Amino acid sequence: MVKVYVKVDSDSLITEVNSEIFMESIDGYVLIDEGEGDRFTHAQGNYLESGLMDEQGRYNYRLLDGNAVLLTEEEKQELFPPIEPELSEQERFNAAVLLELAKLKAGDAV
C-alpha cells in the first residue's frame, strides 16, 4: 500500500500532493489516503481528479475532515480575487498621449 500526503495552507487549500515513495520527509504533510496503483504511486499527477490547480493557477481542492474536496467556482472567486495589474509609468504616459490625440482629432483640444 502506498500512502498519499498533502500539504495545506492557512485556508486548508491543498498546495501539494505526493506519495510517500517520492518524499524524503513527511513533516508538515497530512496523510489523506493509501492504496495501490498509479493513482497512489504517482499521486502528483494522478490522485486529484481535477489536478492540483486550474488553468488560471488557482488551487482546486481544500482539505476538509481529512478529504480532498473540490472547490466551487464561487469559492475560488472569493479565495482568489482577480488582481488588477497596475499600469507602468510608460503605459500611463501612452494612455495620456492617446487621449490627447483623440481630443485633437475630435477638435476638443485645449
PDB file of N, CA and C in Angstrom:
ATOM      1  N   MET A   1       0.844  -1.190   0.000  1.00  0.00           N
ATOM      2  CA  MET A   1       0.000   0.000   0.000  1.00  0.00           C
ATOM      3  C   MET A   1       0.884   1.246   0.000  1.00  0.00           C
ATOM      4  N   VAL A   2       0.532   2.206  -0.831  1.00  0.00           N
ATOM      5  CA  VAL A   2       1.271   3.460  -0.938  1.00  0.00           C
ATOM      6  C   VAL A   2       0.440   4.562  -0.289  1.00  0.00           C
ATOM      7  N   LYS A   3       1.078   5.353   0.569  1.00  0.00           N
ATOM      8  CA  LYS A   3       0.383   6.434   1.266  1.00  0.00           C
ATOM      9  C   LYS A   3       0.490   7.732   0.470  1.00  0.00           C
ATOM     10  N   VAL A   4      -0.622   8.488   0.463  1.00  0.00           N
ATOM     11  CA  VAL A   4      -0.680   9.783  -0.222  1.00  0.00           C
ATOM     12  C   VAL A   4      -0.782  10.874   0.835  1.00  0.00           C
ATOM     13  N   TYR A   5       0.084  11.880   0.692  1.00  0.00           N
ATOM     14  CA  TYR A   5       0.134  13.002   1.623  1.00  0.00           C
ATOM     15  C   TYR A   5      -0.143  14.307   0.887  1.00  0.00           C
ATOM     16  N   VAL A   6      -0.712  15.268   1.618  1.00  0.00           N
ATOM     17  CA  VAL A   6      -0.917  16.611   1.073  1.00  0.00           C
ATOM     18  C   VAL A   6      -0.353  17.636   2.036  1.00  0.00           C
ATOM     19  N   LYS A   7      -0.046  18.790   1.490  1.00  0.00           N
ATOM     20  CA  LYS A   7       0.346  19.943   2.297  1.00  0.00           C
ATOM     21  C   LYS A   7      -0.733  20.990   2.076  1.00  0.00           C
ATOM     22  N   VAL A   8      -1.131  21.666   3.153  1.00  0.00           N
ATOM     23  CA  VAL A   8      -2.183  22.678   3.053  1.00  0.00           C
ATOM     24  C   VAL A   8      -1.674  24.022   3.554  1.00  0.00           C
ATOM     25  N   ASP A   9      -2.353  25.088   3.095  1.00  0.00           N
ATOM     26  CA  ASP A   9      -2.006  26.426   3.570  1.00  0.00           C
ATOM     27  C   ASP A   9      -2.947  26.829   4.704  1.00  0.00           C
ATOM     28  N   SER A  10      -2.914  28.087   5.097  1.00  0.00           N
ATOM     29  CA  SER A  10      -3.714  28.556   6.236  1.00  0.00           C
ATOM     30  C   SER A  10      -5.217  28.517   5.967  1.00  0.00           C
ATOM     31  N   ASP A  11      -5.628  28.425   4.700  1.00  0.00           N
ATOM     32  CA  ASP A  11      -7.047  28.308   4.346  1.00  0.00           C
ATOM     33  C   ASP A  11      -7.457  26.855   4.115  1.00  0.00           C
ATOM     34  N   SER A  12      -6.579  25.921   4.475  1.00  0.00           N
ATOM     35  CA  SER A  12      -6.783  24.483   4.256  1.00  0.00           C
ATOM     36  C   SER A  12      -6.826  24.117   2.778  1.00  0.00           C
ATOM     37  N   LEU A  13      -6.279  24.976   1.918  1.00  0.00           N
ATOM     38  CA  LEU A  13      -6.191  24.657   0.498  1.00  0.00           C
ATOM     39  C   LEU A  13      -5.034  23.690   0.286  1.00  0.00           C
ATOM     40  N   ILE A  14      -5.259  22.685  -0.524  1.00  0.00           N
ATOM     41  CA  ILE A  14      -4.209  21.714  -0.817  1.00  0.00           C
ATOM     42  C   ILE A  14      -3.241  22.347  -1.805  1.00  0.00           C
ATOM     43  N   THR A  15      -1.996  22.518  -1.353  1.00  0.00           N
ATOM     44  CA  THR A  15      -0.980  23.175  -2.173  1.00  0.00           C
ATOM     45  C   THR A  15       0.040  22.190  -2.738  1.00  0.00           C
ATOM     46  N   GLU A  16       0.050  20.980  -2.215  1.00  0.00           N
ATOM     47  CA  GLU A  16       0.948  19.928  -2.712  1.00  0.00           C
ATOM     48  C   GLU A  16       0.291  18.580  -2.466  1.00  0.00           C
ATOM     49  N   VAL A  17       0.573  17.636  -3.347  1.00  0.00           N
ATOM     50  CA  VAL A  17       0.141  16.253  -3.153  1.00  0.00           C
ATOM     51  C   VAL A  17       1.274  15.358  -3.634  1.00  0.00           C
ATOM     52  N   ASN A  18       1.540  14.294  -2.872  1.00  0.00           N
ATOM     53  CA  ASN A  18       2.637  13.407  -3.245  1.00  0.00           C
ATOM     54  C   ASN A  18       2.458  12.056  -2.568  1.00  0.00           C
ATOM     55  N   SER A  19       3.115  11.054  -3.125  1.00  0.00           N
ATOM     56  CA  SER A  19       3.105   9.741  -2.486  1.00  0.00           C
ATOM     57  C   SER A  19       4.368   9.605  -1.649  1.00  0.00           C
ATOM     58  N   GLU A  20       4.292   8.768  -0.647  1.00  0.00           N
ATOM     59  CA  GLU A  20       5.423   8.581   0.259  1.00  0.00           C
ATOM     60  C   GLU A  20       6.674   8.105  -0.463  1.00  0.00           C
ATOM     61  N   ILE A  21       6.497   7.457  -1.598  1.00  0.00           N
ATOM     62  CA  ILE A  21       7.627   6.909  -2.350  1.00  0.00           C
ATOM     63  C   ILE A  21       8.612   8.001  -2.757  1.00  0.00           C
ATOM     64  N   PHE A  22       8.097   9.186  -3.076  1.00  0.00           N
ATOM     65  CA  PHE A  22       8.934  10.268  -3.595  1.00  0.00           C
ATOM     66  C   PHE A  22       9.252  11.340  -2.559  1.00  0.00           C
ATOM     67  N   MET A  23       8.947  11.085  -1.293  1.00  0.00           N
ATOM     68  CA  MET A  23       9.148  12.082  -0.245  1.00  0.00           C
ATOM     69  C   MET A  23      10.310  11.687   0.662  1.00  0.00           C
ATOM     70  N   GLU A  24      11.154  12.652   0.972  1.00  0.00           N
ATOM     71  CA  GLU A  24      12.238  12.407   1.925  1.00  0.00           C
ATOM     72  C   GLU A  24      11.732  12.519   3.355  1.00  0.00           C
ATOM     73  N   SER A  25      10.748  13.402   3.564  1.00  0.00           N
ATOM     74  CA  SER A  25      10.199  13.626   4.899  1.00  0.00           C
ATOM     75  C   SER A  25       8.709  13.908   4.769  1.00  0.00           C
ATOM     76  N   ILE A  26       7.951  13.506   5.775  1.00  0.00           N
ATOM     77  CA  ILE A  26       6.515  13.797   5.770  1.00  0.00           C
ATOM     78  C   ILE A  26       6.174  14.924   6.739  1.00  0.00           C
ATOM     79  N   ASP A  27       7.189  15.579   7.276  1.00  0.00           N
ATOM     80  CA  ASP A  27       6.959  16.702   8.190  1.00  0.00           C
ATOM     81  C   ASP A  27       6.168  17.793   7.479  1.00  0.00           C
ATOM     82  N   GLY A  28       5.093  18.230   8.105  1.00  0.00           N
ATOM     83  CA  GLY A  28       4.265  19.288   7.536  1.00  0.00           C
ATOM     84  C   GLY A  28       3.215  18.788   6.557  1.00  0.00           C
ATOM     85  N   TYR A  29       3.166  17.489   6.340  1.00  0.00           N
ATOM     86  CA  TYR A  29       2.197  16.898   5.418  1.00  0.00           C
ATOM     87  C   TYR A  29       1.121  16.154   6.199  1.00  0.00           C
ATOM     88  N   VAL A  30      -0.029  15.950   5.558  1.00  0.00           N
ATOM     89  CA  VAL A  30      -1.155  15.246   6.167  1.00  0.00           C
ATOM     90  C   VAL A  30      -1.458  14.011   5.322  1.00  0.00           C
ATOM     91  N   LEU A  31      -1.545  12.861   5.967  1.00  0.00           N
ATOM     92  CA  LEU A  31      -1.917  11.621   5.287  1.00  0.00           C
ATOM     93  C   LEU A  31      -3.403  11.684   4.946  1.00  0.00           C
ATOM     94  N   ILE A  32      -3.741  11.466   3.661  1.00  0.00           N
ATOM     95  CA  ILE A  32      -5.161  11.511   3.299  1.00  0.00           C
ATOM     96  C   ILE A  32      -5.688  10.197   2.739  1.00  0.00           C
ATOM     97  N   ASP A  33      -4.789   9.315   2.278  1.00  0.00           N
ATOM     98  CA  ASP A  33      -5.284   8.080   1.670  1.00  0.00           C
ATOM     99  C   ASP A  33      -4.125   7.105   1.487  1.00  0.00           C
ATOM    100  N   GLU A  34      -4.463   5.868   1.219  1.00  0.00           N
ATOM    101  CA  GLU A  34      -3.457   4.885   0.842  1.00  0.00           C
ATOM    102  C   GLU A  34      -4.115   3.835  -0.028  1.00  0.00           C
ATOM    103  N   GLY A  35      -3.324   3.304  -0.938  1.00  0.00           N
ATOM    104  CA  GLY A  35      -3.858   2.308  -1.853  1.00  0.00           C
ATOM    105  C   GLY A  35      -2.785   1.829  -2.803  1.00  0.00           C
ATOM    106  N   GLU A  36      -3.224   1.193  -3.875  1.00  0.00           N
ATOM    107  CA  GLU A  36      -2.298   0.641  -4.853  1.00  0.00           C
ATOM    108  C   GLU A  36      -2.620   1.191  -6.231  1.00  0.00           C
ATOM    109  N   GLY A  37      -1.618   1.170  -7.095  1.00  0.00           N
ATOM    110  CA  GLY A  37      -1.814   1.609  -8.469  1.00  0.00           C
ATOM    111  C   GLY A  37      -1.235   2.997  -8.717  1.00  0.00           C
ATOM    112  N   ASP A  38      -1.293   3.418  -9.988  1.00  0.00           N
ATOM    113  CA  ASP A  38      -0.713   4.703 -10.388  1.00  0.00           C
ATOM    114  C   ASP A  38      -1.319   5.892  -9.655  1.00  0.00           C
ATOM    115  N   ARG A  39      -2.604   5.823  -9.360  1.00  0.00           N
ATOM    116  CA  ARG A  39      -3.250   6.939  -8.657  1.00  0.00           C
ATOM    117  C   ARG A  39      -2.528   7.249  -7.348  1.00  0.00           C
ATOM    118  N   PHE A  40      -2.065   6.249  -6.669  1.00  0.00           N
ATOM    119  CA  PHE A  40      -1.388   6.417  -5.386  1.00  0.00           C
ATOM    120  C   PHE A  40       0.122   6.560  -5.553  1.00  0.00           C
ATOM    121  N   THR A  41       0.706   5.742  -6.420  1.00  0.00           N
ATOM    122  CA  THR A  41       2.152   5.773  -6.623  1.00  0.00           C
ATOM    123  C   THR A  41       2.604   7.095  -7.224  1.00  0.00           C
ATOM    124  N   HIS A  42       1.870   7.578  -8.210  1.00  0.00           N
ATOM    125  CA  HIS A  42       2.201   8.840  -8.885  1.00  0.00           C
ATOM    126  C   HIS A  42       1.125   9.873  -8.556  1.00  0.00           C
ATOM    127  N   ALA A  43       0.974  10.136  -7.274  1.00  0.00           N
ATOM    128  CA  ALA A  43      -0.115  10.978  -6.777  1.00  0.00           C
ATOM    129  C   ALA A  43      -0.068  12.408  -7.304  1.00  0.00           C
ATOM    130  N   GLN A  44       1.124  12.954  -7.550  1.00  0.00           N
ATOM    131  CA  GLN A  44       1.220  14.340  -8.010  1.00  0.00           C
ATOM    132  C   GLN A  44       0.346  14.604  -9.222  1.00  0.00           C
ATOM    133  N   GLY A  45       0.355  13.700 -10.177  1.00  0.00           N
ATOM    134  CA  GLY A  45      -0.403  13.926 -11.398  1.00  0.00           C
ATOM    135  C   GLY A  45      -1.670  13.118 -11.523  1.00  0.00           C
ATOM    136  N   ASN A  46      -1.872  12.155 -10.631  1.00  0.00           N
ATOM    137  CA  ASN A  46      -2.999  11.241 -10.808  1.00  0.00           C
ATOM    138  C   ASN A  46      -4.014  11.219  -9.671  1.00  0.00           C
ATOM    139  N   TYR A  47      -3.655  11.678  -8.489  1.00  0.00           N
ATOM    140  CA  TYR A  47      -4.556  11.485  -7.353  1.00  0.00           C
ATOM    141  C   TYR A  47      -5.769  12.409  -7.397  1.00  0.00           C
ATOM    142  N   LEU A  48      -5.536  13.699  -7.620  1.00  0.00           N
ATOM    143  CA  LEU A  48      -6.640  14.662  -7.642  1.00  0.00           C
ATOM    144  C   LEU A  48      -7.259  14.676  -9.038  1.00  0.00           C
ATOM    145  N   GLU A  49      -8.521  14.328  -9.106  1.00  0.00           N
ATOM    146  CA  GLU A  49      -9.195  14.171 -10.396  1.00  0.00           C
ATOM    147  C   GLU A  49      -9.115  15.423 -11.274  1.00  0.00           C
ATOM    148  N   SER A  50      -9.244  16.599 -10.676  1.00  0.00           N
ATOM    149  CA  SER A  50      -9.203  17.851 -11.446  1.00  0.00           C
ATOM    150  C   SER A  50      -7.834  18.509 -11.429  1.00  0.00           C
ATOM    151  N   GLY A  51      -6.832  17.815 -10.920  1.00  0.00           N
ATOM    152  CA  GLY A  51      -5.491  18.389 -10.848  1.00  0.00           C
ATOM    153  C   GLY A  51      -5.347  19.321  -9.655  1.00  0.00           C
ATOM    154  N   LEU A  52      -4.118  19.613  -9.302  1.00  0.00           N
ATOM    155  CA  LEU A  52      -3.849  20.473  -8.148  1.00  0.00           C
ATOM    156  C   LEU A  52      -4.359  21.888  -8.377  1.00  0.00           C
ATOM    157  N   MET A  53      -4.139  22.417  -9.595  1.00  0.00           N
ATOM    158  CA  MET A  53      -4.540  23.788  -9.922  1.00  0.00           C
ATOM    159  C   MET A  53      -5.348  23.798 -11.213  1.00  0.00           C
ATOM    160  N   ASP A  54      -6.150  24.859 -11.370  1.00  0.00           N
ATOM    161  CA  ASP A  54      -6.899  25.017 -12.613  1.00  0.00           C
ATOM    162  C   ASP A  54      -6.067  25.786 -13.636  1.00  0.00           C
ATOM    163  N   GLU A  55      -6.652  26.059 -14.788  1.00  0.00           N
ATOM    164  CA  GLU A  55      -5.927  26.724 -15.872  1.00  0.00           C
ATOM    165  C   GLU A  55      -5.548  28.162 -15.542  1.00  0.00           C
ATOM    166  N   GLN A  56      -6.134  28.730 -14.492  1.00  0.00           N
ATOM    167  CA  GLN A  56      -5.809  30.094 -14.069  1.00  0.00           C
ATOM    168  C   GLN A  56      -4.815  30.114 -12.911  1.00  0.00           C
ATOM    169  N   GLY A  57      -4.308  28.941 -12.545  1.00  0.00           N
ATOM    170  CA  GLY A  57      -3.319  28.858 -11.477  1.00  0.00           C
ATOM    171  C   GLY A  57      -3.905  28.906 -10.073  1.00  0.00           C
ATOM    172  N   ARG A  58      -5.209  28.651  -9.955  1.00  0.00           N
ATOM    173  CA  ARG A  58      -5.867  28.641  -8.645  1.00  0.00           C
ATOM    174  C   ARG A  58      -5.950  27.204  -8.139  1.00  0.00           C
ATOM    175  N   TYR A  59      -5.754  27.025  -6.824  1.00  0.00           N
ATOM    176  CA  TYR A  59      -5.854  25.682  -6.255  1.00  0.00           C
ATOM    177  C   TYR A  59      -7.279  25.164  -6.404  1.00  0.00           C
ATOM    178  N   ASN A  60      -7.406  23.871  -6.668  1.00  0.00           N
ATOM    179  CA  ASN A  60      -8.706  23.244  -6.908  1.00  0.00           C
ATOM    180  C   ASN A  60      -9.340  22.606  -5.677  1.00  0.00           C
ATOM    181  N   TYR A  61      -8.534  22.295  -4.657  1.00  0.00           N
ATOM    182  CA  TYR A  61      -9.053  21.487  -3.553  1.00  0.00           C
ATOM    183  C   TYR A  61      -8.752  22.088  -2.187  1.00  0.00           C
ATOM    184  N   ARG A  62      -9.642  21.767  -1.264  1.00  0.00           N
ATOM    185  CA  ARG A  62      -9.476  22.119   0.148  1.00  0.00           C
ATOM    186  C   ARG A  62      -9.517  20.808   0.933  1.00  0.00           C
ATOM    187  N   LEU A  63      -8.733  20.742   2.000  1.00  0.00           N
ATOM    188  CA  LEU A  63      -8.765  19.570   2.876  1.00  0.00           C
ATOM    189  C   LEU A  63      -9.847  19.797   3.916  1.00  0.00           C
ATOM    190  N   LEU A  64     -10.853  18.936   3.910  1.00  0.00           N
ATOM    191  CA  LEU A  64     -11.984  19.072   4.822  1.00  0.00           C
ATOM    192  C   LEU A  64     -12.250  17.714   5.459  1.00  0.00           C
ATOM    193  N   ASP A  65     -12.109  17.646   6.763  1.00  0.00           N
ATOM    194  CA  ASP A  65     -12.312  16.393   7.505  1.00  0.00           C
ATOM    195  C   ASP A  65     -11.476  15.245   6.926  1.00  0.00           C
ATOM    196  N   GLY A  66     -10.236  15.565   6.540  1.00  0.00           N
ATOM    197  CA  GLY A  66      -9.325  14.548   6.034  1.00  0.00           C
ATOM    198  C   GLY A  66      -9.528  14.164   4.582  1.00  0.00           C
ATOM    199  N   ASN A  67     -10.447  14.853   3.896  1.00  0.00           N
ATOM    200  CA  ASN A  67     -10.736  14.539   2.497  1.00  0.00           C
ATOM    201  C   ASN A  67     -10.438  15.727   1.594  1.00  0.00           C
ATOM    202  N   ALA A  68     -10.010  15.439   0.369  1.00  0.00           N
ATOM    203  CA  ALA A  68      -9.809  16.480  -0.640  1.00  0.00           C
ATOM    204  C   ALA A  68     -11.173  16.809  -1.242  1.00  0.00           C
ATOM    205  N   VAL A  69     -11.609  18.055  -1.040  1.00  0.00           N
ATOM    206  CA  VAL A  69     -12.922  18.487  -1.520  1.00  0.00           C
ATOM    207  C   VAL A  69     -12.720  19.534  -2.612  1.00  0.00           C
ATOM    208  N   LEU A  70     -13.341  19.306  -3.769  1.00  0.00           N
ATOM    209  CA  LEU A  70     -13.221  20.211  -4.908  1.00  0.00           C
ATOM    210  C   LEU A  70     -13.893  21.543  -4.588  1.00  0.00           C
ATOM    211  N   LEU A  71     -13.180  22.637  -4.843  1.00  0.00           N
ATOM    212  CA  LEU A  71     -13.735  23.973  -4.626  1.00  0.00           C
ATOM    213  C   LEU A  71     -14.714  24.318  -5.740  1.00  0.00           C
ATOM    214  N   THR A  72     -15.764  25.055  -5.386  1.00  0.00           N
ATOM    215  CA  THR A  72     -16.682  25.562  -6.405  1.00  0.00           C
ATOM    216  C   THR A  72     -16.067  26.806  -7.031  1.00  0.00           C
ATOM    217  N   GLU A  73     -16.584  27.213  -8.165  1.00  0.00           N
ATOM    218  CA  GLU A  73     -16.101  28.431  -8.817  1.00  0.00           C
ATOM    219  C   GLU A  73     -16.329  29.641  -7.909  1.00  0.00           C
ATOM    220  N   GLU A  74     -17.439  29.653  -7.182  1.00  0.00           N
ATOM    221  CA  GLU A  74     -17.731  30.756  -6.262  1.00  0.00           C
ATOM    222  C   GLU A  74     -16.692  30.828  -5.147  1.00  0.00           C
ATOM    223  N   GLU A  75     -16.315  29.674  -4.603  1.00  0.00           N
ATOM    224  CA  GLU A  75     -15.285  29.648  -3.566  1.00  0.00           C
ATOM    225  C   GLU A  75     -13.951  30.144  -4.109  1.00  0.00           C
ATOM    226  N   LYS A  76     -13.628  29.732  -5.335  1.00  0.00           N
ATOM    227  CA  LYS A  76     -12.371  30.176  -5.942  1.00  0.00           C
ATOM    228  C   LYS A  76     -12.362  31.686  -6.149  1.00  0.00           C
ATOM    229  N   GLN A  77     -13.486  32.241  -6.589  1.00  0.00           N
ATOM    230  CA  GLN A  77     -13.548  33.688  -6.811  1.00  0.00           C
ATOM    231  C   GLN A  77     -13.361  34.447  -5.502  1.00  0.00           C
ATOM    232  N   GLU A  78     -13.882  33.901  -4.418  1.00  0.00           N
ATOM    233  CA  GLU A  78     -13.723  34.540  -3.109  1.00  0.00           C
ATOM    234  C   GLU A  78     -12.283  34.403  -2.600  1.00  0.00           C
ATOM    235  N   LEU A  79     -11.704  33.231  -2.780  1.00  0.00           N
ATOM    236  CA  LEU A  79     -10.342  32.976  -2.298  1.00  0.00           C
ATOM    237  C   LEU A  79      -9.268  33.624  -3.164  1.00  0.00           C
ATOM    238  N   PHE A  80      -9.537  33.734  -4.457  1.00  0.00           N
ATOM    239  CA  PHE A  80      -8.546  34.252  -5.407  1.00  0.00           C
ATOM    240  C   PHE A  80      -9.143  35.380  -6.240  1.00  0.00           C
ATOM    241  N   PRO A  81      -9.405  36.534  -5.616  1.00  0.00           N
ATOM    242  CA  PRO A  81      -9.987  37.637  -6.394  1.00  0.00           C
ATOM    243  C   PRO A  81      -9.018  38.074  -7.487  1.00  0.00           C
ATOM    244  N   PRO A  82      -9.570  38.498  -8.636  1.00  0.00           N
ATOM    245  CA  PRO A  82      -8.682  38.934  -9.716  1.00  0.00           C
ATOM    246  C   PRO A  82      -7.862  40.143  -9.282  1.00  0.00           C
ATOM    247  N   ILE A  83      -6.625  40.146  -9.686  1.00  0.00           N
ATOM    248  CA  ILE A  83      -5.728  41.250  -9.343  1.00  0.00           C
ATOM    249  C   ILE A  83      -5.620  42.158 -10.555  1.00  0.00           C
ATOM    250  N   GLU A  84      -6.015  43.408 -10.357  1.00  0.00           N
ATOM    251  CA  GLU A  84      -5.907  44.378 -11.441  1.00  0.00           C
ATOM    252  C   GLU A  84      -4.445  44.776 -11.583  1.00  0.00           C
ATOM    253  N   PRO A  85      -3.884  44.568 -12.760  1.00  0.00           N
ATOM    254  CA  PRO A  85      -2.481  44.956 -12.935  1.00  0.00           C
ATOM    255  C   PRO A  85      -2.338  46.474 -12.913  1.00  0.00           C
ATOM    256  N   GLU A  86      -1.295  46.937 -12.253  1.00  0.00           N
ATOM    257  CA  GLU A  86      -1.031  48.372 -12.219  1.00  0.00           C
ATOM    258  C   GLU A  86      -0.319  48.763 -13.500  1.00  0.00           C
ATOM    259  N   LEU A  87      -0.725  49.916 -14.036  1.00  0.00           N
ATOM    260  CA  LEU A  87      -0.074  50.407 -15.245  1.00  0.00           C
ATOM    261  C   LEU A  87       1.293  50.971 -14.898  1.00  0.00           C
ATOM    262  N   SER A  88       2.238  50.711 -15.777  1.00  0.00           N
ATOM    263  CA  SER A  88       3.573  51.280 -15.581  1.00  0.00           C
ATOM    264  C   SER A  88       3.527  52.762 -15.941  1.00  0.00           C
ATOM    265  N   GLU A  89       4.568  53.469 -15.582  1.00  0.00           N
ATOM    266  CA  GLU A  89       4.654  54.894 -15.915  1.00  0.00           C
ATOM    267  C   GLU A  89       4.570  55.080 -17.427  1.00  0.00           C
ATOM    268  N   GLN A  90       5.214  54.210 -18.174  1.00  0.00           N
ATOM    269  CA  GLN A  90       5.183  54.293 -19.639  1.00  0.00           C
ATOM    270  C   GLN A  90       3.769  54.078 -20.166  1.00  0.00           C
ATOM    271  N   GLU A  91       3.055  53.104 -19.602  1.00  0.00           N
ATOM    272  CA  GLU A  91       1.690  52.829 -20.047  1.00  0.00           C
ATOM    273  C   GLU A  91       0.762  53.996 -19.742  1.00  0.00           C
ATOM    274  N   ARG A  92       0.926  54.632 -18.578  1.00  0.00           N
ATOM    275  CA  ARG A  92       0.112  55.813 -18.242  1.00  0.00           C
ATOM    276  C   ARG A  92       0.414  56.956 -19.206  1.00  0.00           C
ATOM    277  N   PHE A  93       1.692  57.166 -19.521  1.00  0.00           N
ATOM    278  CA  PHE A  93       2.093  58.211 -20.468  1.00  0.00           C
ATOM    279  C   PHE A  93       1.475  57.941 -21.839  1.00  0.00           C
ATOM    280  N   ASN A  94       1.570  56.688 -22.301  1.00  0.00           N
ATOM    281  CA  ASN A  94       0.997  56.328 -23.599  1.00  0.00           C
ATOM    282  C   ASN A  94      -0.506  56.589 -23.633  1.00  0.00           C
ATOM    283  N   ALA A  95      -1.197  56.252 -22.561  1.00  0.00           N
ATOM    284  CA  ALA A  95      -2.640  56.476 -22.496  1.00  0.00           C
ATOM    285  C   ALA A  95      -2.959  57.967 -22.551  1.00  0.00           C
ATOM    286  N   ALA A  96      -2.176  58.782 -21.850  1.00  0.00           N
ATOM    287  CA  ALA A  96      -2.393  60.234 -21.863  1.00  0.00           C
ATOM    288  C   ALA A  96      -2.167  60.798 -23.262  1.00  0.00           C
ATOM    289  N   VAL A  97      -1.131  60.336 -23.942  1.00  0.00           N
ATOM    290  CA  VAL A  97      -0.847  60.798 -25.310  1.00  0.00           C
ATOM    291  C   VAL A  97      -1.987  60.404 -26.246  1.00  0.00           C
ATOM    292  N   LEU A  98      -2.454  59.163 -26.138  1.00  0.00           N
ATOM    293  CA  LEU A  98      -3.557  58.718 -26.988  1.00  0.00           C
ATOM    294  C   LEU A  98      -4.826  59.518 -26.724  1.00  0.00           C
ATOM    295  N   LEU A  99      -5.078  59.859 -25.474  1.00  0.00           N
ATOM    296  CA  LEU A  99      -6.240  60.672 -25.130  1.00  0.00           C
ATOM    297  C   LEU A  99      -6.130  62.054 -25.764  1.00  0.00           C
ATOM    298  N   GLU A 100      -4.963  62.664 -25.677  1.00  0.00           N
ATOM    299  CA  GLU A 100      -4.752  63.987 -26.286  1.00  0.00           C
ATOM    300  C   GLU A 100      -4.906  63.920 -27.801  1.00  0.00           C
ATOM    301  N   LEU A 101      -4.396  62.865 -28.423  1.00  0.00           N
ATOM    302  CA  LEU A 101      -4.550  62.708 -29.871  1.00  0.00           C
ATOM    303  C   LEU A 101      -6.020  62.568 -30.257  1.00  0.00           C
ATOM    304  N   ALA A 102      -6.760  61.808 -29.464  1.00  0.00           N
ATOM    305  CA  ALA A 102      -8.189  61.647 -29.732  1.00  0.00           C
ATOM    306  C   ALA A 102      -8.916  62.978 -29.602  1.00  0.00           C
ATOM    307  N   LYS A 103      -8.539  63.773 -28.608  1.00  0.00           N
ATOM    308  CA  LYS A 103      -9.154  65.094 -28.430  1.00  0.00           C
ATOM    309  C   LYS A 103      -8.829  65.999 -29.615  1.00  0.00           C
ATOM    310  N   LEU A 104      -7.588  65.952 -30.094  1.00  0.00           N
ATOM    311  CA  LEU A 104      -7.197  66.765 -31.249  1.00  0.00           C
ATOM    312  C   LEU A 104      -8.013  66.388 -32.482  1.00  0.00           C
ATOM    313  N   LYS A 105      -8.178  65.104 -32.698  1.00  0.00           N
ATOM    314  CA  LYS A 105      -8.960  64.643 -33.847  1.00  0.00           C
ATOM    315  C   LYS A 105     -10.411  65.086 -33.737  1.00  0.00           C
ATOM    316  N   ALA A 106     -10.937  65.095 -32.522  1.00  0.00           N
ATOM    317  CA  ALA A 106     -12.333  65.473 -32.309  1.00  0.00           C
ATOM    318  C   ALA A 106     -12.506  66.984 -32.239  1.00  0.00           C
ATOM    319  N   GLY A 107     -11.401  67.721 -32.206  1.00  0.00           N
ATOM    320  CA  GLY A 107     -11.484  69.176 -32.118  1.00  0.00           C
ATOM    321  C   GLY A 107     -11.743  69.674 -30.715  1.00  0.00           C
ATOM    322  N   ASP A 108     -11.489  68.850 -29.709  1.00  0.00           N
ATOM    323  CA  ASP A 108     -11.735  69.226 -28.312  1.00  0.00           C
ATOM    324  C   ASP A 108     -10.469  69.620 -27.578  1.00  0.00           C
ATOM    325  N   ALA A 109      -9.356  69.719 -28.259  1.00  0.00           N
ATOM    326  CA  ALA A 109      -8.086  70.007 -27.575  1.00  0.00           C
ATOM    327  C   ALA A 109      -8.107  71.399 -26.976  1.00  0.00           C
ATOM    328  N   VAL A 110      -7.513  71.533 -25.822  1.00  0.00           N
ATOM    329  CA  VAL A 110      -7.458  72.819 -25.128  1.00  0.00           C
ATOM    330  C   VAL A 110      -6.142  73.492 -25.422  1.00  0.00           C
TER     331      VAL A 110
END
